[in-house]
Amino acid sequence: MAFAAITYDIKPGYEKELTEIFGDFKRVKGSQVKDQAGESAGTILATAVFLRDDTLMRVIEYTGDLEAVARHMASQPGVREVEKKLKPYLSRPRDTDTVEGFVATFRRSLLNTVAQISARDLPAPA
């Protein structure tokens, strides 16, 4: 399992509004990610959103191909709705109206993984 984190540059002072936007998030119907050919390409296991001052961060736990995960997210109605609702609060606009724009923005806002540790990676107790 891997984690990815993407950032959003936002206008400070809108914590309540941003919390409401993500509080109303419509979950996807399934966690399976398909590639462009319709083949299984991974799974989205969990997401979390964090906010402080002028930075909002979404963390995604996933398996498989991150590019396919980004494409999958771009086509989800709930993600598209959140991206639309976020626009007035962004200090730097994001081109997320198309799948291609969403994927390009996803890549640009992706943080580099410095460390990743999980208890699931430990050997089973003897």
Short mmCIF file of N, CA, C and O in Angstrom, two decimals:
data_model
loop_
_atom_site.label_atom_id
_atom_site.label_comp_id
_atom_site.label_asym_id
_atom_site.label_seq_id
_atom_site.Cartn_x
_atom_site.Cartn_y
_atom_site.Cartn_z
N MET A 1 0.82 -1.17 0.00
CA MET A 1 0.00 0.00 0.00
C MET A 1 0.88 1.24 0.00
O MET A 1 1.92 1.27 0.61
N ALA A 2 0.43 2.25 -0.68
CA ALA A 2 1.19 3.49 -0.80
C ALA A 2 0.30 4.66 -0.42
O ALA A 2 -0.92 4.56 -0.39
N PHE A 3 0.95 5.78 -0.16
CA PHE A 3 0.24 7.02 0.15
C PHE A 3 0.68 8.08 -0.85
O PHE A 3 1.83 8.12 -1.28
N ALA A 4 -0.25 8.94 -1.22
CA ALA A 4 0.05 10.11 -2.03
C ALA A 4 -0.59 11.30 -1.34
O ALA A 4 -1.66 11.18 -0.73
N ALA A 5 0.05 12.45 -1.42
CA ALA A 5 -0.50 13.67 -0.83
C ALA A 5 -0.45 14.77 -1.88
O ALA A 5 0.58 14.98 -2.53
N ILE A 6 -1.58 15.46 -2.04
CA ILE A 6 -1.64 16.59 -2.95
C ILE A 6 -2.06 17.82 -2.16
O ILE A 6 -2.80 17.72 -1.19
N THR A 7 -1.56 18.97 -2.59
CA THR A 7 -1.85 20.21 -1.88
C THR A 7 -2.73 21.12 -2.73
O THR A 7 -2.75 21.03 -3.95
N TYR A 8 -3.43 21.98 -2.02
CA TYR A 8 -4.24 23.03 -2.62
C TYR A 8 -3.80 24.33 -1.97
O TYR A 8 -3.74 24.42 -0.74
N ASP A 9 -3.49 25.35 -2.77
CA ASP A 9 -3.18 26.67 -2.24
C ASP A 9 -4.49 27.42 -2.08
O ASP A 9 -5.19 27.68 -3.07
N ILE A 10 -4.84 27.75 -0.84
CA ILE A 10 -6.14 28.35 -0.57
C ILE A 10 -5.99 29.70 0.11
O ILE A 10 -4.95 30.03 0.67
N LYS A 11 -7.07 30.44 0.07
CA LYS A 11 -7.13 31.72 0.77
C LYS A 11 -7.36 31.42 2.24
O LYS A 11 -8.26 30.64 2.59
N PRO A 12 -6.57 32.01 3.13
CA PRO A 12 -6.78 31.75 4.56
C PRO A 12 -8.08 32.39 5.07
O PRO A 12 -8.61 33.32 4.47
N GLY A 13 -8.59 31.83 6.16
CA GLY A 13 -9.77 32.39 6.80
C GLY A 13 -11.08 31.72 6.40
O GLY A 13 -12.15 32.19 6.79
N TYR A 14 -11.00 30.65 5.64
CA TYR A 14 -12.22 29.97 5.18
C TYR A 14 -12.31 28.54 5.70
O TYR A 14 -12.88 27.67 5.04
N GLU A 15 -11.77 28.32 6.89
CA GLU A 15 -11.74 26.97 7.44
C GLU A 15 -13.14 26.36 7.55
O GLU A 15 -13.34 25.19 7.20
N LYS A 16 -14.10 27.14 8.01
CA LYS A 16 -15.47 26.63 8.18
C LYS A 16 -16.05 26.20 6.83
O LYS A 16 -16.61 25.11 6.71
N GLU A 17 -15.92 27.05 5.83
CA GLU A 17 -16.47 26.75 4.51
C GLU A 17 -15.81 25.53 3.89
O GLU A 17 -16.49 24.66 3.32
N LEU A 18 -14.48 25.44 4.02
CA LEU A 18 -13.76 24.30 3.46
C LEU A 18 -14.09 23.00 4.18
O LEU A 18 -14.26 21.96 3.55
N THR A 19 -14.26 23.08 5.49
CA THR A 19 -14.66 21.91 6.27
C THR A 19 -16.03 21.43 5.83
O THR A 19 -16.27 20.22 5.69
N GLU A 20 -16.94 22.36 5.57
CA GLU A 20 -18.28 21.99 5.10
C GLU A 20 -18.23 21.33 3.72
O GLU A 20 -18.96 20.37 3.47
N ILE A 21 -17.39 21.85 2.85
CA ILE A 21 -17.28 21.27 1.51
C ILE A 21 -16.87 19.80 1.60
O ILE A 21 -17.49 18.93 0.98
N PHE A 22 -15.86 19.52 2.38
CA PHE A 22 -15.40 18.12 2.49
C PHE A 22 -16.32 17.29 3.38
O PHE A 22 -16.42 16.08 3.20
N GLY A 23 -17.03 17.94 4.29
CA GLY A 23 -18.00 17.22 5.13
C GLY A 23 -19.18 16.70 4.32
O GLY A 23 -19.80 15.70 4.68
N ASP A 24 -19.49 17.38 3.22
CA ASP A 24 -20.60 16.98 2.35
C ASP A 24 -20.14 16.08 1.20
O ASP A 24 -20.92 15.79 0.29
N PHE A 25 -18.90 15.63 1.24
CA PHE A 25 -18.34 14.83 0.14
C PHE A 25 -19.16 13.58 -0.12
O PHE A 25 -19.53 12.86 0.81
N LYS A 26 -19.43 13.32 -1.38
CA LYS A 26 -20.16 12.11 -1.77
C LYS A 26 -19.13 11.04 -2.13
O LYS A 26 -18.38 11.18 -3.09
N ARG A 27 -19.12 9.98 -1.33
CA ARG A 27 -18.17 8.89 -1.54
C ARG A 27 -18.41 8.20 -2.87
O ARG A 27 -19.52 8.16 -3.37
N VAL A 28 -17.32 7.64 -3.39
CA VAL A 28 -17.43 6.88 -4.64
C VAL A 28 -18.17 5.58 -4.36
O VAL A 28 -18.21 5.10 -3.22
N LYS A 29 -18.76 5.01 -5.39
CA LYS A 29 -19.53 3.77 -5.23
C LYS A 29 -18.64 2.58 -4.98
O LYS A 29 -19.05 1.61 -4.36
N GLY A 30 -17.43 2.62 -5.47
CA GLY A 30 -16.51 1.50 -5.29
C GLY A 30 -15.09 2.00 -5.20
O GLY A 30 -14.77 3.10 -5.63
N SER A 31 -14.23 1.19 -4.65
CA SER A 31 -12.85 1.59 -4.46
C SER A 31 -11.93 1.07 -5.56
O SER A 31 -10.76 1.43 -5.60
N GLN A 32 -12.45 0.25 -6.46
CA GLN A 32 -11.64 -0.31 -7.53
C GLN A 32 -11.33 0.73 -8.59
O GLN A 32 -12.20 1.47 -9.03
N VAL A 33 -10.06 0.78 -9.01
CA VAL A 33 -9.60 1.71 -10.02
C VAL A 33 -9.34 0.92 -11.30
O VAL A 33 -8.68 -0.11 -11.27
N LYS A 34 -9.87 1.42 -12.40
CA LYS A 34 -9.65 0.80 -13.71
C LYS A 34 -8.74 1.70 -14.54
O LYS A 34 -8.78 2.93 -14.40
N ASP A 35 -7.95 1.10 -15.40
CA ASP A 35 -7.13 1.90 -16.31
C ASP A 35 -7.97 2.29 -17.52
O ASP A 35 -9.17 2.00 -17.58
N GLN A 36 -7.36 2.95 -18.50
CA GLN A 36 -8.11 3.45 -19.65
C GLN A 36 -8.68 2.33 -20.53
O GLN A 36 -9.63 2.52 -21.26
N ALA A 37 -8.10 1.12 -20.37
CA ALA A 37 -8.61 -0.03 -21.12
C ALA A 37 -9.69 -0.78 -20.34
O ALA A 37 -10.22 -1.78 -20.80
N GLY A 38 -9.99 -0.31 -19.13
CA GLY A 38 -11.01 -0.95 -18.31
C GLY A 38 -10.49 -2.09 -17.45
O GLY A 38 -11.26 -2.79 -16.79
N GLU A 39 -9.17 -2.27 -17.43
CA GLU A 39 -8.55 -3.32 -16.62
C GLU A 39 -8.30 -2.81 -15.21
O GLU A 39 -8.09 -1.62 -14.98
N SER A 40 -8.28 -3.73 -14.25
CA SER A 40 -8.01 -3.36 -12.86
C SER A 40 -6.61 -2.75 -12.76
O SER A 40 -5.64 -3.33 -13.24
N ALA A 41 -6.53 -1.57 -12.13
CA ALA A 41 -5.25 -0.88 -12.03
C ALA A 41 -4.92 -0.47 -10.60
O ALA A 41 -3.89 0.12 -10.34
N GLY A 42 -5.81 -0.80 -9.64
CA GLY A 42 -5.52 -0.46 -8.25
C GLY A 42 -6.79 -0.30 -7.43
O GLY A 42 -7.89 -0.60 -7.90
N THR A 43 -6.58 0.19 -6.23
CA THR A 43 -7.66 0.39 -5.28
C THR A 43 -7.39 1.65 -4.47
O THR A 43 -6.26 1.89 -4.07
N ILE A 44 -8.42 2.43 -4.23
CA ILE A 44 -8.31 3.54 -3.28
C ILE A 44 -8.78 3.00 -1.94
O ILE A 44 -9.93 2.57 -1.80
N LEU A 45 -7.88 2.98 -0.97
CA LEU A 45 -8.18 2.40 0.34
C LEU A 45 -8.75 3.42 1.31
O LEU A 45 -9.63 3.09 2.10
N ALA A 46 -8.21 4.63 1.28
CA ALA A 46 -8.66 5.66 2.23
C ALA A 46 -8.20 7.02 1.74
O ALA A 46 -7.25 7.13 0.96
N THR A 47 -8.91 8.04 2.19
CA THR A 47 -8.47 9.42 1.96
C THR A 47 -8.67 10.22 3.24
O THR A 47 -9.50 9.87 4.08
N ALA A 48 -7.88 11.26 3.37
CA ALA A 48 -8.02 12.18 4.50
C ALA A 48 -7.66 13.57 3.99
O ALA A 48 -6.86 13.71 3.07
N VAL A 49 -8.27 14.59 4.58
CA VAL A 49 -8.01 15.96 4.18
C VAL A 49 -7.59 16.74 5.42
O VAL A 49 -8.20 16.62 6.48
N PHE A 50 -6.54 17.54 5.26
CA PHE A 50 -5.99 18.35 6.35
C PHE A 50 -5.94 19.80 5.92
O PHE A 50 -5.76 20.10 4.74
N LEU A 51 -6.08 20.71 6.88
CA LEU A 51 -6.14 22.14 6.58
C LEU A 51 -5.40 22.92 7.65
O LEU A 51 -5.58 22.69 8.84
N ARG A 52 -4.55 23.85 7.20
CA ARG A 52 -3.93 24.81 8.11
C ARG A 52 -3.56 26.05 7.31
O ARG A 52 -2.92 25.96 6.26
N ASP A 53 -4.01 27.18 7.83
CA ASP A 53 -3.72 28.48 7.23
C ASP A 53 -4.09 28.48 5.75
O ASP A 53 -5.24 28.40 5.41
N ASP A 54 -3.08 28.56 4.87
CA ASP A 54 -3.35 28.67 3.43
C ASP A 54 -3.04 27.39 2.66
O ASP A 54 -2.86 27.42 1.44
N THR A 55 -2.97 26.28 3.37
CA THR A 55 -2.68 25.00 2.73
C THR A 55 -3.71 23.95 3.11
O THR A 55 -3.99 23.74 4.29
N LEU A 56 -4.26 23.32 2.10
CA LEU A 56 -5.16 22.19 2.29
C LEU A 56 -4.46 21.00 1.65
O LEU A 56 -3.86 21.14 0.58
N MET A 57 -4.47 19.85 2.30
CA MET A 57 -3.79 18.67 1.78
C MET A 57 -4.73 17.48 1.81
O MET A 57 -5.41 17.24 2.80
N ARG A 58 -4.76 16.76 0.71
CA ARG A 58 -5.52 15.51 0.62
C ARG A 58 -4.52 14.36 0.56
O ARG A 58 -3.61 14.36 -0.27
N VAL A 59 -4.68 13.39 1.45
CA VAL A 59 -3.83 12.20 1.49
C VAL A 59 -4.66 11.02 1.01
O VAL A 59 -5.79 10.84 1.45
N ILE A 60 -4.08 10.25 0.12
CA ILE A 60 -4.77 9.11 -0.46
C ILE A 60 -3.94 7.86 -0.20
O ILE A 60 -2.75 7.83 -0.52
N GLU A 61 -4.55 6.85 0.39
CA GLU A 61 -3.91 5.55 0.53
C GLU A 61 -4.44 4.69 -0.61
O GLU A 61 -5.65 4.59 -0.81
N TYR A 62 -3.53 4.07 -1.34
CA TYR A 62 -3.95 3.35 -2.55
C TYR A 62 -3.02 2.16 -2.82
O TYR A 62 -1.94 2.05 -2.24
N THR A 63 -3.48 1.31 -3.71
CA THR A 63 -2.62 0.28 -4.29
C THR A 63 -2.64 0.49 -5.79
O THR A 63 -3.57 1.10 -6.34
N GLY A 64 -1.63 0.01 -6.47
CA GLY A 64 -1.62 0.06 -7.92
C GLY A 64 -0.97 1.30 -8.49
O GLY A 64 -0.07 1.89 -7.90
N ASP A 65 -1.47 1.70 -9.65
CA ASP A 65 -0.89 2.76 -10.45
C ASP A 65 -1.46 4.13 -10.07
O ASP A 65 -2.68 4.34 -10.18
N LEU A 66 -0.60 5.04 -9.62
CA LEU A 66 -1.06 6.35 -9.17
C LEU A 66 -1.68 7.17 -10.30
O LEU A 66 -2.65 7.89 -10.08
N GLU A 67 -1.17 7.05 -11.50
CA GLU A 67 -1.77 7.76 -12.64
C GLU A 67 -3.22 7.30 -12.86
O GLU A 67 -4.11 8.11 -13.09
N ALA A 68 -3.44 6.00 -12.75
CA ALA A 68 -4.80 5.47 -12.89
C ALA A 68 -5.69 5.95 -11.75
O ALA A 68 -6.87 6.24 -11.95
N VAL A 69 -5.13 6.05 -10.55
CA VAL A 69 -5.87 6.57 -9.40
C VAL A 69 -6.30 8.01 -9.68
O VAL A 69 -7.46 8.37 -9.45
N ALA A 70 -5.39 8.83 -10.18
CA ALA A 70 -5.71 10.23 -10.49
C ALA A 70 -6.81 10.30 -11.55
O ALA A 70 -7.76 11.08 -11.42
N ARG A 71 -6.71 9.49 -12.59
CA ARG A 71 -7.74 9.48 -13.65
C ARG A 71 -9.09 9.04 -13.09
O ARG A 71 -10.13 9.59 -13.43
N HIS A 72 -9.06 8.04 -12.22
CA HIS A 72 -10.28 7.55 -11.59
C HIS A 72 -10.93 8.67 -10.76
O HIS A 72 -12.13 8.91 -10.87
N MET A 73 -10.12 9.35 -9.95
CA MET A 73 -10.63 10.44 -9.13
C MET A 73 -11.24 11.54 -10.00
O MET A 73 -12.28 12.10 -9.67
N ALA A 74 -10.59 11.83 -11.13
CA ALA A 74 -11.05 12.90 -12.02
C ALA A 74 -12.44 12.63 -12.57
O ALA A 74 -13.16 13.57 -12.91
N SER A 75 -12.82 11.37 -12.64
CA SER A 75 -14.12 11.04 -13.23
C SER A 75 -15.21 10.82 -12.19
O SER A 75 -16.36 10.58 -12.55
N GLN A 76 -14.87 10.94 -10.92
CA GLN A 76 -15.85 10.70 -9.87
C GLN A 76 -16.70 11.96 -9.63
O GLN A 76 -16.16 13.05 -9.41
N PRO A 77 -18.03 11.82 -9.64
CA PRO A 77 -18.89 12.99 -9.44
C PRO A 77 -18.61 13.75 -8.14
O PRO A 77 -18.61 14.98 -8.13
N GLY A 78 -18.35 13.04 -7.06
CA GLY A 78 -18.08 13.71 -5.78
C GLY A 78 -16.81 14.53 -5.82
O GLY A 78 -16.75 15.65 -5.29
N VAL A 79 -15.77 14.00 -6.46
CA VAL A 79 -14.50 14.74 -6.59
C VAL A 79 -14.71 15.96 -7.48
O VAL A 79 -14.25 17.05 -7.16
N ARG A 80 -15.42 15.79 -8.57
CA ARG A 80 -15.68 16.92 -9.48
C ARG A 80 -16.47 18.01 -8.75
O ARG A 80 -16.21 19.19 -8.93
N GLU A 81 -17.44 17.60 -7.93
CA GLU A 81 -18.24 18.56 -7.17
C GLU A 81 -17.37 19.33 -6.16
O GLU A 81 -17.48 20.55 -6.04
N VAL A 82 -16.50 18.62 -5.45
CA VAL A 82 -15.60 19.28 -4.50
C VAL A 82 -14.69 20.26 -5.21
O VAL A 82 -14.51 21.40 -4.77
N GLU A 83 -14.10 19.84 -6.32
CA GLU A 83 -13.21 20.73 -7.07
C GLU A 83 -13.94 22.00 -7.50
O GLU A 83 -13.40 23.10 -7.41
N LYS A 84 -15.18 21.86 -7.92
CA LYS A 84 -15.99 23.03 -8.33
C LYS A 84 -16.25 23.95 -7.14
O LYS A 84 -16.12 25.17 -7.24
N LYS A 85 -16.62 23.36 -6.00
CA LYS A 85 -16.93 24.16 -4.81
C LYS A 85 -15.69 24.84 -4.23
O LYS A 85 -15.79 25.88 -3.58
N LEU A 86 -14.51 24.26 -4.45
CA LEU A 86 -13.27 24.85 -3.93
C LEU A 86 -12.81 26.09 -4.69
O LEU A 86 -12.09 26.92 -4.13
N LYS A 87 -13.22 26.23 -5.93
CA LYS A 87 -12.70 27.30 -6.79
C LYS A 87 -12.70 28.69 -6.15
O LYS A 87 -11.70 29.40 -6.24
N PRO A 88 -13.78 29.13 -5.48
CA PRO A 88 -13.75 30.48 -4.91
C PRO A 88 -12.73 30.65 -3.77
O PRO A 88 -12.38 31.78 -3.42
N TYR A 89 -12.27 29.56 -3.20
CA TYR A 89 -11.37 29.62 -2.04
C TYR A 89 -9.91 29.38 -2.41
O TYR A 89 -9.04 29.42 -1.54
N LEU A 90 -9.62 29.16 -3.67
CA LEU A 90 -8.25 28.90 -4.11
C LEU A 90 -7.49 30.19 -4.33
O LEU A 90 -7.99 31.11 -4.97
N SER A 91 -6.27 30.26 -3.82
CA SER A 91 -5.43 31.41 -4.11
C SER A 91 -4.68 31.21 -5.42
O SER A 91 -4.21 32.16 -6.02
N ARG A 92 -4.55 29.97 -5.84
CA ARG A 92 -3.96 29.64 -7.13
C ARG A 92 -4.95 28.72 -7.86
O ARG A 92 -5.20 27.61 -7.41
N PRO A 93 -5.51 29.19 -8.98
CA PRO A 93 -6.51 28.39 -9.68
C PRO A 93 -5.97 27.02 -10.10
O PRO A 93 -4.78 26.86 -10.36
N ARG A 94 -6.87 26.05 -10.15
CA ARG A 94 -6.55 24.68 -10.56
C ARG A 94 -7.40 24.34 -11.78
O ARG A 94 -8.61 24.54 -11.76
N ASP A 95 -6.77 23.80 -12.81
CA ASP A 95 -7.49 23.39 -14.02
C ASP A 95 -7.94 21.95 -13.82
O ASP A 95 -7.22 21.02 -14.15
N THR A 96 -9.14 21.77 -13.27
CA THR A 96 -9.62 20.43 -12.97
C THR A 96 -10.97 20.14 -13.64
O THR A 96 -11.64 19.18 -13.28
N ASP A 97 -11.33 20.93 -14.63
CA ASP A 97 -12.62 20.76 -15.30
C ASP A 97 -12.64 19.58 -16.26
O ASP A 97 -13.71 19.08 -16.61
N THR A 98 -11.48 19.13 -16.71
CA THR A 98 -11.39 17.97 -17.59
C THR A 98 -10.53 16.91 -16.91
O THR A 98 -9.76 17.21 -15.99
N VAL A 99 -10.62 15.69 -17.39
CA VAL A 99 -9.78 14.62 -16.84
C VAL A 99 -8.31 14.96 -17.04
O VAL A 99 -7.50 14.84 -16.11
N GLU A 100 -7.95 15.43 -18.22
CA GLU A 100 -6.56 15.77 -18.50
C GLU A 100 -6.07 16.89 -17.60
O GLU A 100 -4.95 16.85 -17.08
N GLY A 101 -6.90 17.92 -17.42
CA GLY A 101 -6.53 19.02 -16.53
C GLY A 101 -6.40 18.57 -15.10
O GLY A 101 -5.47 18.97 -14.39
N PHE A 102 -7.32 17.72 -14.65
CA PHE A 102 -7.26 17.20 -13.28
C PHE A 102 -5.97 16.41 -13.07
O PHE A 102 -5.27 16.61 -12.08
N VAL A 103 -5.65 15.51 -14.01
CA VAL A 103 -4.45 14.68 -13.86
C VAL A 103 -3.19 15.54 -13.86
O VAL A 103 -2.28 15.34 -13.05
N ALA A 104 -3.12 16.53 -14.74
CA ALA A 104 -1.96 17.43 -14.78
C ALA A 104 -1.84 18.22 -13.47
O ALA A 104 -0.75 18.37 -12.92
N THR A 105 -2.97 18.71 -12.97
CA THR A 105 -2.96 19.44 -11.69
C THR A 105 -2.58 18.51 -10.55
O THR A 105 -1.82 18.89 -9.66
N PHE A 106 -3.08 17.29 -10.57
CA PHE A 106 -2.74 16.28 -9.56
C PHE A 106 -1.23 16.09 -9.53
O PHE A 106 -0.61 16.12 -8.46
N ARG A 107 -0.61 15.92 -10.69
CA ARG A 107 0.85 15.72 -10.76
C ARG A 107 1.60 16.92 -10.19
O ARG A 107 2.57 16.76 -9.46
N ARG A 108 1.16 18.14 -10.58
CA ARG A 108 1.85 19.36 -10.12
C ARG A 108 1.73 19.57 -8.61
O ARG A 108 2.62 20.13 -7.99
N SER A 109 0.61 19.14 -8.03
CA SER A 109 0.39 19.40 -6.60
C SER A 109 0.78 18.21 -5.73
O SER A 109 0.62 18.26 -4.52
N LEU A 110 1.34 17.16 -6.33
CA LEU A 110 1.75 15.97 -5.60
C LEU A 110 3.02 16.24 -4.80
O LEU A 110 3.99 16.78 -5.32
N LEU A 111 2.98 15.91 -3.52
CA LEU A 111 4.16 16.04 -2.67
C LEU A 111 5.06 14.82 -2.85
O LEU A 111 4.56 13.71 -3.10
N ASN A 112 6.37 15.01 -2.74
CA ASN A 112 7.30 13.88 -2.80
C ASN A 112 7.20 13.07 -1.52
O ASN A 112 7.16 13.63 -0.42
N THR A 113 7.18 11.76 -1.65
CA THR A 113 7.16 10.88 -0.48
C THR A 113 8.55 10.84 0.12
O THR A 113 9.52 10.51 -0.56
N VAL A 114 8.66 11.20 1.39
CA VAL A 114 9.93 11.19 2.09
C VAL A 114 10.08 9.91 2.90
O VAL A 114 11.14 9.29 2.93
N ALA A 115 9.01 9.49 3.54
CA ALA A 115 9.01 8.25 4.32
C ALA A 115 7.60 7.70 4.36
O ALA A 115 6.64 8.45 4.30
N GLN A 116 7.52 6.40 4.45
CA GLN A 116 6.22 5.75 4.54
C GLN A 116 6.40 4.50 5.39
O GLN A 116 7.16 3.61 5.04
N ILE A 117 5.71 4.47 6.53
CA ILE A 117 5.86 3.37 7.47
C ILE A 117 4.47 2.91 7.88
O ILE A 117 3.59 3.71 8.16
N SER A 118 4.27 1.60 7.90
CA SER A 118 2.98 1.06 8.30
C SER A 118 3.18 -0.18 9.16
O SER A 118 4.05 -1.00 8.87
N ALA A 119 2.35 -0.31 10.18
CA ALA A 119 2.40 -1.51 11.00
C ALA A 119 2.05 -2.74 10.17
O ALA A 119 2.48 -3.85 10.49
N ARG A 120 1.32 -2.55 9.09
CA ARG A 120 0.98 -3.67 8.22
C ARG A 120 2.20 -4.27 7.55
O ARG A 120 2.16 -5.38 7.04
N ASP A 121 3.29 -3.49 7.48
CA ASP A 121 4.51 -3.97 6.84
C ASP A 121 5.39 -4.79 7.78
O ASP A 121 6.39 -5.36 7.34
N LEU A 122 5.05 -4.83 9.06
CA LEU A 122 5.84 -5.58 10.02
C LEU A 122 5.59 -7.08 9.85
O LEU A 122 4.50 -7.49 9.47
N PRO A 123 6.61 -7.88 10.16
CA PRO A 123 6.39 -9.33 10.09
C PRO A 123 5.35 -9.75 11.13
O PRO A 123 5.22 -9.13 12.18
N ALA A 124 4.62 -10.80 10.83
CA ALA A 124 3.62 -11.32 11.76
C ALA A 124 4.32 -11.82 13.03
O ALA A 124 5.42 -12.36 12.96
N PRO A 125 3.67 -11.60 14.19
CA PRO A 125 4.30 -12.07 15.43
C PRO A 125 4.43 -13.60 15.41
O PRO A 125 3.58 -14.31 14.87
N ALA A 126 5.50 -14.07 16.02
CA ALA A 126 5.76 -15.51 16.05
C ALA A 126 4.94 -16.20 17.10
O ALA A 126 4.45 -15.69 18.03
#
